[in-house]
Amino acid sequence: MAELQRCIGSAQKRLTNWVNEETGGRYQLSMESLQLDPVKETLLLTNLLFEPTQADTGSNSSYRFRFKNLLVKNVSVTALLESSILDLSTIVISGGSLEIKEGKATSAALTEIVPPKKTSRRKKVISAIHVDSIQLSQLDIAYINRKKATTSLQSVHLDVYNFHSDSLEAGTGNPLPVKGFRLSIENIAWDLANKQYRLSADQFILIGSGHLKAIVRNVQVLPSAGKNLEALAAQTPVQQDVYFGRIPEVLIDSVDYRSFLDDSILRTPLVVLKEPHLSVFNDRSRPPATASKIGKNPHQLIQQISIGLDIPRLQVENGRIEYSEKNKDGTDVGKLIFGAINGNAGPIRKGFDTLGSLNMDLDARLMDKIPLHAGFYFPPGKEGRFTVNASLQPFDLSLINPIVEPLTNVAIRSGRCQQLECTLRGNDHQAGGAVVFVYEDLKIDLLKDKKSGETVKRPLLSLLANQLLLRTNNRLTDRHPHQFQVTNQRDPTKSFFNLVWKTLFEGLKMSTGVNNKGKKPA
């Protein structure tokens, strides 16, 4: 027993001396106890504290960590007491905290705490520690930047691979003394929009090996009330979009963590959204909204995000948007679907003096069936200027009945779209441009609501509409114009996408002969 206690005292002294010499006396190591088990070949340190030896002056970066339990597995007692280089297999740390405080003049690179090594060493002094893997769980991390802003992470799990303390020497150019690491945080959540919504993620993972890559899994934005969207929209005081969103996986490549921690800027060359899904519901039976939505175009909303952004490319893979709207009578709900959304957006920049333009180039399937291509261009400026180019491949017009019937009491009985294209330009207050709509065999049925809530056809009015109001065919080979110039003033209480749709709809009505009195083709 006495020999074991001597070994424990010797091992504890070697470790504390190693920290003192490695850091040039800037840091000290203390612990409540050191328990050595020669049979199991384990070493347990409790309440381990690593901290600066002098008061913080604010000029240099500093580190402070406290671990409740640090267990070293497969440790050789002889090597622990005699070897100048400790080769360890696994260190398991459970519970503790790590604080990194950025200095005023220097970076927080770990090489700061280690001065150049001296060429001579006393016998039996540890010169280096090599560890195959370090596993940390339930670790609280706090990073304080030069502006004294604190970034905190709670209950972090961190795996470190191939730790080499000699890589900490000044002049090695190695910012981290490890070959790779994996940091993960479980069950993250924040309140949004005055606690009306809650943003959450099941897991955040940061992987470092050559460059940093972040993975965020199962990101969700859900109403805090926990109700379905239709029930939630029915309780809004005025017409208002309510929504939920989900992204199974977000990939962020080559993260510049220094920009994020020091300047609150997310800087990365690529963000990938895998299978994002957004559902929106609006109840038009509620009183009309009065609040203005001017200044809330997509590129303008980016400037309202709380952190800086520098993302050259945002990639969307197999996204989906579902927009549902209850009609004015509250009797039916129309649904517009954009499925299989793939494409790119960027550059996305916020927090810079000179703002760049934003481009969005997307392919999708309208109502999950109709191939659609859309391009959006938002130049820099405060006027909300934009350009939209969109085209659809040929399709049966009856496919859009799920949105048309509930909201207009009109059903498309037959019709085939041969060509639908538009080029629209606008700003915060209006939009205009050219719409091309080529089709054939268009026939509709006018509907009315029964008391039971079902809809029935109105045969006589439908006949009159088809014979007198609608143009049945607008083929490329006939005499009718196929392209119309349209203009539309924005309702300031409606969204950017509502302005684009209303402007396009004007062109569709003109092409079919509805409301085109006095209007001229392009």
mmCIF file with all atom_site columns, N, CA, C and O in Angstrom, residues 465-497:
data_model
loop_
_atom_site.group_PDB
_atom_site.id
_atom_site.type_symbol
_atom_site.label_atom_id
_atom_site.label_alt_id
_atom_site.label_comp_id
_atom_site.label_asym_id
_atom_site.label_entity_id
_atom_site.label_seq_id
_atom_site.pdbx_PDB_ins_code
_atom_site.Cartn_x
_atom_site.Cartn_y
_atom_site.Cartn_z
_atom_site.occupancy
_atom_site.B_iso_or_equiv
_atom_site.pdbx_formal_charge
_atom_site.auth_seq_id
_atom_site.auth_comp_id
_atom_site.auth_asym_id
_atom_site.auth_atom_id
_atom_site.pdbx_PDB_model_num
ATOM 1   N N  . ALA A 1 465 ? -70.487 30.700 -70.182 1.00 0.00 ? 465 ALA A N  1
ATOM 2   C CA . ALA A 1 465 ? -69.096 31.094 -69.979 1.00 0.00 ? 465 ALA A CA 1
ATOM 3   C C  . ALA A 1 465 ? -68.192 30.490 -71.047 1.00 0.00 ? 465 ALA A C  1
ATOM 4   O O  . ALA A 1 465 ? -67.311 31.167 -71.597 1.00 0.00 ? 465 ALA A O  1
ATOM 5   N N  . ASN A 1 466 ? -68.376 29.229 -71.350 1.00 0.00 ? 466 ASN A N  1
ATOM 6   C CA . ASN A 1 466 ? -67.540 28.565 -72.355 1.00 0.00 ? 466 ASN A CA 1
ATOM 7   C C  . ASN A 1 466 ? -67.793 29.119 -73.760 1.00 0.00 ? 466 ASN A C  1
ATOM 8   O O  . ASN A 1 466 ? -66.865 29.208 -74.572 1.00 0.00 ? 466 ASN A O  1
ATOM 9   N N  . GLN A 1 467 ? -69.045 29.499 -74.043 1.00 0.00 ? 467 GLN A N  1
ATOM 10  C CA . GLN A 1 467 ? -69.374 29.958 -75.384 1.00 0.00 ? 467 GLN A CA 1
ATOM 11  C C  . GLN A 1 467 ? -69.067 31.436 -75.586 1.00 0.00 ? 467 GLN A C  1
ATOM 12  O O  . GLN A 1 467 ? -68.660 31.853 -76.684 1.00 0.00 ? 467 GLN A O  1
ATOM 13  N N  . LEU A 1 468 ? -69.276 32.255 -74.564 1.00 0.00 ? 468 LEU A N  1
ATOM 14  C CA . LEU A 1 468 ? -69.219 33.703 -74.748 1.00 0.00 ? 468 LEU A CA 1
ATOM 15  C C  . LEU A 1 468 ? -68.010 34.384 -74.099 1.00 0.00 ? 468 LEU A C  1
ATOM 16  O O  . LEU A 1 468 ? -67.561 35.428 -74.590 1.00 0.00 ? 468 LEU A O  1
ATOM 17  N N  . LEU A 1 469 ? -67.505 33.834 -73.014 1.00 0.00 ? 469 LEU A N  1
ATOM 18  C CA . LEU A 1 469 ? -66.435 34.519 -72.282 1.00 0.00 ? 469 LEU A CA 1
ATOM 19  C C  . LEU A 1 469 ? -65.052 33.963 -72.564 1.00 0.00 ? 469 LEU A C  1
ATOM 20  O O  . LEU A 1 469 ? -64.084 34.725 -72.718 1.00 0.00 ? 469 LEU A O  1
ATOM 21  N N  . LEU A 1 470 ? -64.931 32.666 -72.599 1.00 0.00 ? 470 LEU A N  1
ATOM 22  C CA . LEU A 1 470 ? -63.606 32.045 -72.713 1.00 0.00 ? 470 LEU A CA 1
ATOM 23  C C  . LEU A 1 470 ? -63.213 31.799 -74.162 1.00 0.00 ? 470 LEU A C  1
ATOM 24  O O  . LEU A 1 470 ? -64.055 31.500 -75.008 1.00 0.00 ? 470 LEU A O  1
ATOM 25  N N  . ARG A 1 471 ? -61.939 31.919 -74.404 1.00 0.00 ? 471 ARG A N  1
ATOM 26  C CA . ARG A 1 471 ? -61.372 31.512 -75.687 1.00 0.00 ? 471 ARG A CA 1
ATOM 27  C C  . ARG A 1 471 ? -60.965 30.047 -75.541 1.00 0.00 ? 471 ARG A C  1
ATOM 28  O O  . ARG A 1 471 ? -60.061 29.712 -74.782 1.00 0.00 ? 471 ARG A O  1
ATOM 29  N N  . THR A 1 472 ? -61.625 29.162 -76.277 1.00 0.00 ? 472 THR A N  1
ATOM 30  C CA . THR A 1 472 ? -61.402 27.723 -76.120 1.00 0.00 ? 472 THR A CA 1
ATOM 31  C C  . THR A 1 472 ? -59.983 27.323 -76.498 1.00 0.00 ? 472 THR A C  1
ATOM 32  O O  . THR A 1 472 ? -59.363 26.492 -75.822 1.00 0.00 ? 472 THR A O  1
ATOM 33  N N  . ASN A 1 473 ? -59.458 27.909 -77.570 1.00 0.00 ? 473 ASN A N  1
ATOM 34  C CA . ASN A 1 473 ? -58.117 27.566 -78.047 1.00 0.00 ? 473 ASN A CA 1
ATOM 35  C C  . ASN A 1 473 ? -57.285 28.830 -78.234 1.00 0.00 ? 473 ASN A C  1
ATOM 36  O O  . ASN A 1 473 ? -57.796 29.878 -78.658 1.00 0.00 ? 473 ASN A O  1
ATOM 37  N N  . ASN A 1 474 ? -56.035 28.723 -77.898 1.00 0.00 ? 474 ASN A N  1
ATOM 38  C CA . ASN A 1 474 ? -55.076 29.799 -78.179 1.00 0.00 ? 474 ASN A CA 1
ATOM 39  C C  . ASN A 1 474 ? -53.776 29.132 -78.627 1.00 0.00 ? 474 ASN A C  1
ATOM 40  O O  . ASN A 1 474 ? -52.767 29.158 -77.933 1.00 0.00 ? 474 ASN A O  1
ATOM 41  N N  . ARG A 1 475 ? -53.873 28.520 -79.831 1.00 0.00 ? 475 ARG A N  1
ATOM 42  C CA . ARG A 1 475 ? -52.740 27.753 -80.346 1.00 0.00 ? 475 ARG A CA 1
ATOM 43  C C  . ARG A 1 475 ? -51.736 28.674 -81.009 1.00 0.00 ? 475 ARG A C  1
ATOM 44  O O  . ARG A 1 475 ? -52.049 29.805 -81.391 1.00 0.00 ? 475 ARG A O  1
ATOM 45  N N  . LEU A 1 476 ? -50.531 28.157 -81.184 1.00 0.00 ? 476 LEU A N  1
ATOM 46  C CA . LEU A 1 476 ? -49.507 28.936 -81.875 1.00 0.00 ? 476 LEU A CA 1
ATOM 47  C C  . LEU A 1 476 ? -49.883 29.208 -83.320 1.00 0.00 ? 476 LEU A C  1
ATOM 48  O O  . LEU A 1 476 ? -49.436 30.196 -83.923 1.00 0.00 ? 476 LEU A O  1
ATOM 49  N N  . THR A 1 477 ? -50.728 28.335 -83.897 1.00 0.00 ? 477 THR A N  1
ATOM 50  C CA . THR A 1 477 ? -51.070 28.450 -85.315 1.00 0.00 ? 477 THR A CA 1
ATOM 51  C C  . THR A 1 477 ? -52.294 29.304 -85.565 1.00 0.00 ? 477 THR A C  1
ATOM 52  O O  . THR A 1 477 ? -52.621 29.572 -86.729 1.00 0.00 ? 477 THR A O  1
ATOM 53  N N  . ASP A 1 478 ? -53.020 29.732 -84.511 1.00 0.00 ? 478 ASP A N  1
ATOM 54  C CA . ASP A 1 478 ? -54.224 30.519 -84.764 1.00 0.00 ? 478 ASP A CA 1
ATOM 55  C C  . ASP A 1 478 ? -53.906 32.010 -84.778 1.00 0.00 ? 478 ASP A C  1
ATOM 56  O O  . ASP A 1 478 ? -52.769 32.430 -84.607 1.00 0.00 ? 478 ASP A O  1
ATOM 57  N N  . ARG A 1 479 ? -54.958 32.829 -84.940 1.00 0.00 ? 479 ARG A N  1
ATOM 58  C CA . ARG A 1 479 ? -54.774 34.262 -85.135 1.00 0.00 ? 479 ARG A CA 1
ATOM 59  C C  . ARG A 1 479 ? -54.694 35.041 -83.821 1.00 0.00 ? 479 ARG A C  1
ATOM 60  O O  . ARG A 1 479 ? -54.420 36.237 -83.842 1.00 0.00 ? 479 ARG A O  1
ATOM 61  N N  . HIS A 1 480 ? -54.952 34.388 -82.727 1.00 0.00 ? 480 HIS A N  1
ATOM 62  C CA . HIS A 1 480 ? -54.972 35.105 -81.452 1.00 0.00 ? 480 HIS A CA 1
ATOM 63  C C  . HIS A 1 480 ? -53.553 35.411 -80.963 1.00 0.00 ? 480 HIS A C  1
ATOM 64  O O  . HIS A 1 480 ? -52.623 34.638 -81.194 1.00 0.00 ? 480 HIS A O  1
ATOM 65  N N  . PRO A 1 481 ? -53.387 36.522 -80.244 1.00 0.00 ? 481 PRO A N  1
ATOM 66  C CA . PRO A 1 481 ? -52.064 36.816 -79.662 1.00 0.00 ? 481 PRO A CA 1
ATOM 67  C C  . PRO A 1 481 ? -51.746 35.822 -78.541 1.00 0.00 ? 481 PRO A C  1
ATOM 68  O O  . PRO A 1 481 ? -52.640 35.334 -77.850 1.00 0.00 ? 481 PRO A O  1
ATOM 69  N N  . HIS A 1 482 ? -50.470 35.560 -78.382 1.00 0.00 ? 482 HIS A N  1
ATOM 70  C CA . HIS A 1 482 ? -50.048 34.592 -77.377 1.00 0.00 ? 482 HIS A CA 1
ATOM 71  C C  . HIS A 1 482 ? -49.259 35.229 -76.239 1.00 0.00 ? 482 HIS A C  1
ATOM 72  O O  . HIS A 1 482 ? -49.070 34.616 -75.190 1.00 0.00 ? 482 HIS A O  1
ATOM 73  N N  . GLN A 1 483 ? -48.805 36.437 -76.444 1.00 0.00 ? 483 GLN A N  1
ATOM 74  C CA . GLN A 1 483 ? -48.015 37.126 -75.421 1.00 0.00 ? 483 GLN A CA 1
ATOM 75  C C  . GLN A 1 483 ? -48.680 38.451 -75.078 1.00 0.00 ? 483 GLN A C  1
ATOM 76  O O  . GLN A 1 483 ? -49.026 39.230 -75.966 1.00 0.00 ? 483 GLN A O  1
ATOM 77  N N  . PHE A 1 484 ? -48.840 38.694 -73.787 1.00 0.00 ? 484 PHE A N  1
ATOM 78  C CA . PHE A 1 484 ? -49.472 39.927 -73.323 1.00 0.00 ? 484 PHE A CA 1
ATOM 79  C C  . PHE A 1 484 ? -48.544 40.638 -72.336 1.00 0.00 ? 484 PHE A C  1
ATOM 80  O O  . PHE A 1 484 ? -47.862 39.995 -71.524 1.00 0.00 ? 484 PHE A O  1
ATOM 81  N N  . GLN A 1 485 ? -48.563 41.967 -72.421 1.00 0.00 ? 485 GLN A N  1
ATOM 82  C CA . GLN A 1 485 ? -47.869 42.789 -71.431 1.00 0.00 ? 485 GLN A CA 1
ATOM 83  C C  . GLN A 1 485 ? -48.827 43.047 -70.272 1.00 0.00 ? 485 GLN A C  1
ATOM 84  O O  . GLN A 1 485 ? -49.992 43.418 -70.482 1.00 0.00 ? 485 GLN A O  1
ATOM 85  N N  . VAL A 1 486 ? -48.349 42.841 -69.065 1.00 0.00 ? 486 VAL A N  1
ATOM 86  C CA . VAL A 1 486 ? -49.195 43.002 -67.881 1.00 0.00 ? 486 VAL A CA 1
ATOM 87  C C  . VAL A 1 486 ? -48.514 43.911 -66.868 1.00 0.00 ? 486 VAL A C  1
ATOM 88  O O  . VAL A 1 486 ? -47.276 44.016 -66.817 1.00 0.00 ? 486 VAL A O  1
ATOM 89  N N  . THR A 1 487 ? -49.328 44.571 -66.073 1.00 0.00 ? 487 THR A N  1
ATOM 90  C CA . THR A 1 487 ? -48.846 45.365 -64.935 1.00 0.00 ? 487 THR A CA 1
ATOM 91  C C  . THR A 1 487 ? -49.782 45.124 -63.765 1.00 0.00 ? 487 THR A C  1
ATOM 92  O O  . THR A 1 487 ? -50.971 44.857 -63.946 1.00 0.00 ? 487 THR A O  1
ATOM 93  N N  . ASN A 1 488 ? -49.249 45.243 -62.577 1.00 0.00 ? 488 ASN A N  1
ATOM 94  C CA . ASN A 1 488 ? -50.073 45.007 -61.396 1.00 0.00 ? 488 ASN A CA 1
ATOM 95  C C  . ASN A 1 488 ? -49.496 45.784 -60.222 1.00 0.00 ? 488 ASN A C  1
ATOM 96  O O  . ASN A 1 488 ? -48.283 45.736 -59.956 1.00 0.00 ? 488 ASN A O  1
ATOM 97  N N  . GLN A 1 489 ? -50.344 46.527 -59.537 1.00 0.00 ? 489 GLN A N  1
ATOM 98  C CA . GLN A 1 489 ? -49.931 47.259 -58.348 1.00 0.00 ? 489 GLN A CA 1
ATOM 99  C C  . GLN A 1 489 ? -49.998 46.340 -57.128 1.00 0.00 ? 489 GLN A C  1
ATOM 100 O O  . GLN A 1 489 ? -50.947 45.568 -56.975 1.00 0.00 ? 489 GLN A O  1
ATOM 101 N N  . ARG A 1 490 ? -49.026 46.441 -56.294 1.00 0.00 ? 490 ARG A N  1
ATOM 102 C CA . ARG A 1 490 ? -48.954 45.547 -55.138 1.00 0.00 ? 490 ARG A CA 1
ATOM 103 C C  . ARG A 1 490 ? -49.898 45.985 -54.037 1.00 0.00 ? 490 ARG A C  1
ATOM 104 O O  . ARG A 1 490 ? -50.003 47.182 -53.709 1.00 0.00 ? 490 ARG A O  1
ATOM 105 N N  . ASP A 1 491 ? -50.605 45.032 -53.463 1.00 0.00 ? 491 ASP A N  1
ATOM 106 C CA . ASP A 1 491 ? -51.314 45.240 -52.208 1.00 0.00 ? 491 ASP A CA 1
ATOM 107 C C  . ASP A 1 491 ? -50.257 45.189 -51.107 1.00 0.00 ? 491 ASP A C  1
ATOM 108 O O  . ASP A 1 491 ? -49.629 44.143 -50.887 1.00 0.00 ? 491 ASP A O  1
ATOM 109 N N  . PRO A 1 492 ? -50.009 46.303 -50.412 1.00 0.00 ? 492 PRO A N  1
ATOM 110 C CA . PRO A 1 492 ? -48.900 46.330 -49.434 1.00 0.00 ? 492 PRO A CA 1
ATOM 111 C C  . PRO A 1 492 ? -49.060 45.334 -48.290 1.00 0.00 ? 492 PRO A C  1
ATOM 112 O O  . PRO A 1 492 ? -48.084 45.032 -47.593 1.00 0.00 ? 492 PRO A O  1
ATOM 113 N N  . THR A 1 493 ? -50.276 44.808 -48.094 1.00 0.00 ? 493 THR A N  1
ATOM 114 C CA . THR A 1 493 ? -50.475 43.831 -47.012 1.00 0.00 ? 493 THR A CA 1
ATOM 115 C C  . THR A 1 493 ? -50.208 42.406 -47.479 1.00 0.00 ? 493 THR A C  1
ATOM 116 O O  . THR A 1 493 ? -50.294 41.473 -46.681 1.00 0.00 ? 493 THR A O  1
ATOM 117 N N  . LYS A 1 494 ? -49.892 42.236 -48.778 1.00 0.00 ? 494 LYS A N  1
ATOM 118 C CA . LYS A 1 494 ? -49.648 40.911 -49.327 1.00 0.00 ? 494 LYS A CA 1
ATOM 119 C C  . LYS A 1 494 ? -48.148 40.707 -49.556 1.00 0.00 ? 494 LYS A C  1
ATOM 120 O O  . LYS A 1 494 ? -47.372 41.643 -49.656 1.00 0.00 ? 494 LYS A O  1
ATOM 121 N N  . SER A 1 495 ? -47.752 39.449 -49.716 1.00 0.00 ? 495 SER A N  1
ATOM 122 C CA . SER A 1 495 ? -46.339 39.084 -49.810 1.00 0.00 ? 495 SER A CA 1
ATOM 123 C C  . SER A 1 495 ? -45.791 39.300 -51.216 1.00 0.00 ? 495 SER A C  1
ATOM 124 O O  . SER A 1 495 ? -46.535 39.541 -52.179 1.00 0.00 ? 495 SER A O  1
ATOM 125 N N  . PHE A 1 496 ? -44.480 39.177 -51.319 1.00 0.00 ? 496 PHE A N  1
ATOM 126 C CA . PHE A 1 496 ? -43.793 39.239 -52.611 1.00 0.00 ? 496 PHE A CA 1
ATOM 127 C C  . PHE A 1 496 ? -44.330 38.170 -53.567 1.00 0.00 ? 496 PHE A C  1
ATOM 128 O O  . PHE A 1 496 ? -44.585 38.438 -54.745 1.00 0.00 ? 496 PHE A O  1
ATOM 129 N N  . PHE A 1 497 ? -44.535 36.967 -53.082 1.00 0.00 ? 497 PHE A N  1
ATOM 130 C CA . PHE A 1 497 ? -44.998 35.879 -53.941 1.00 0.00 ? 497 PHE A CA 1
ATOM 131 C C  . PHE A 1 497 ? -46.440 36.115 -54.391 1.00 0.00 ? 497 PHE A C  1
ATOM 132 O O  . PHE A 1 497 ? -46.826 35.710 -55.492 1.00 0.00 ? 497 PHE A O  1
#
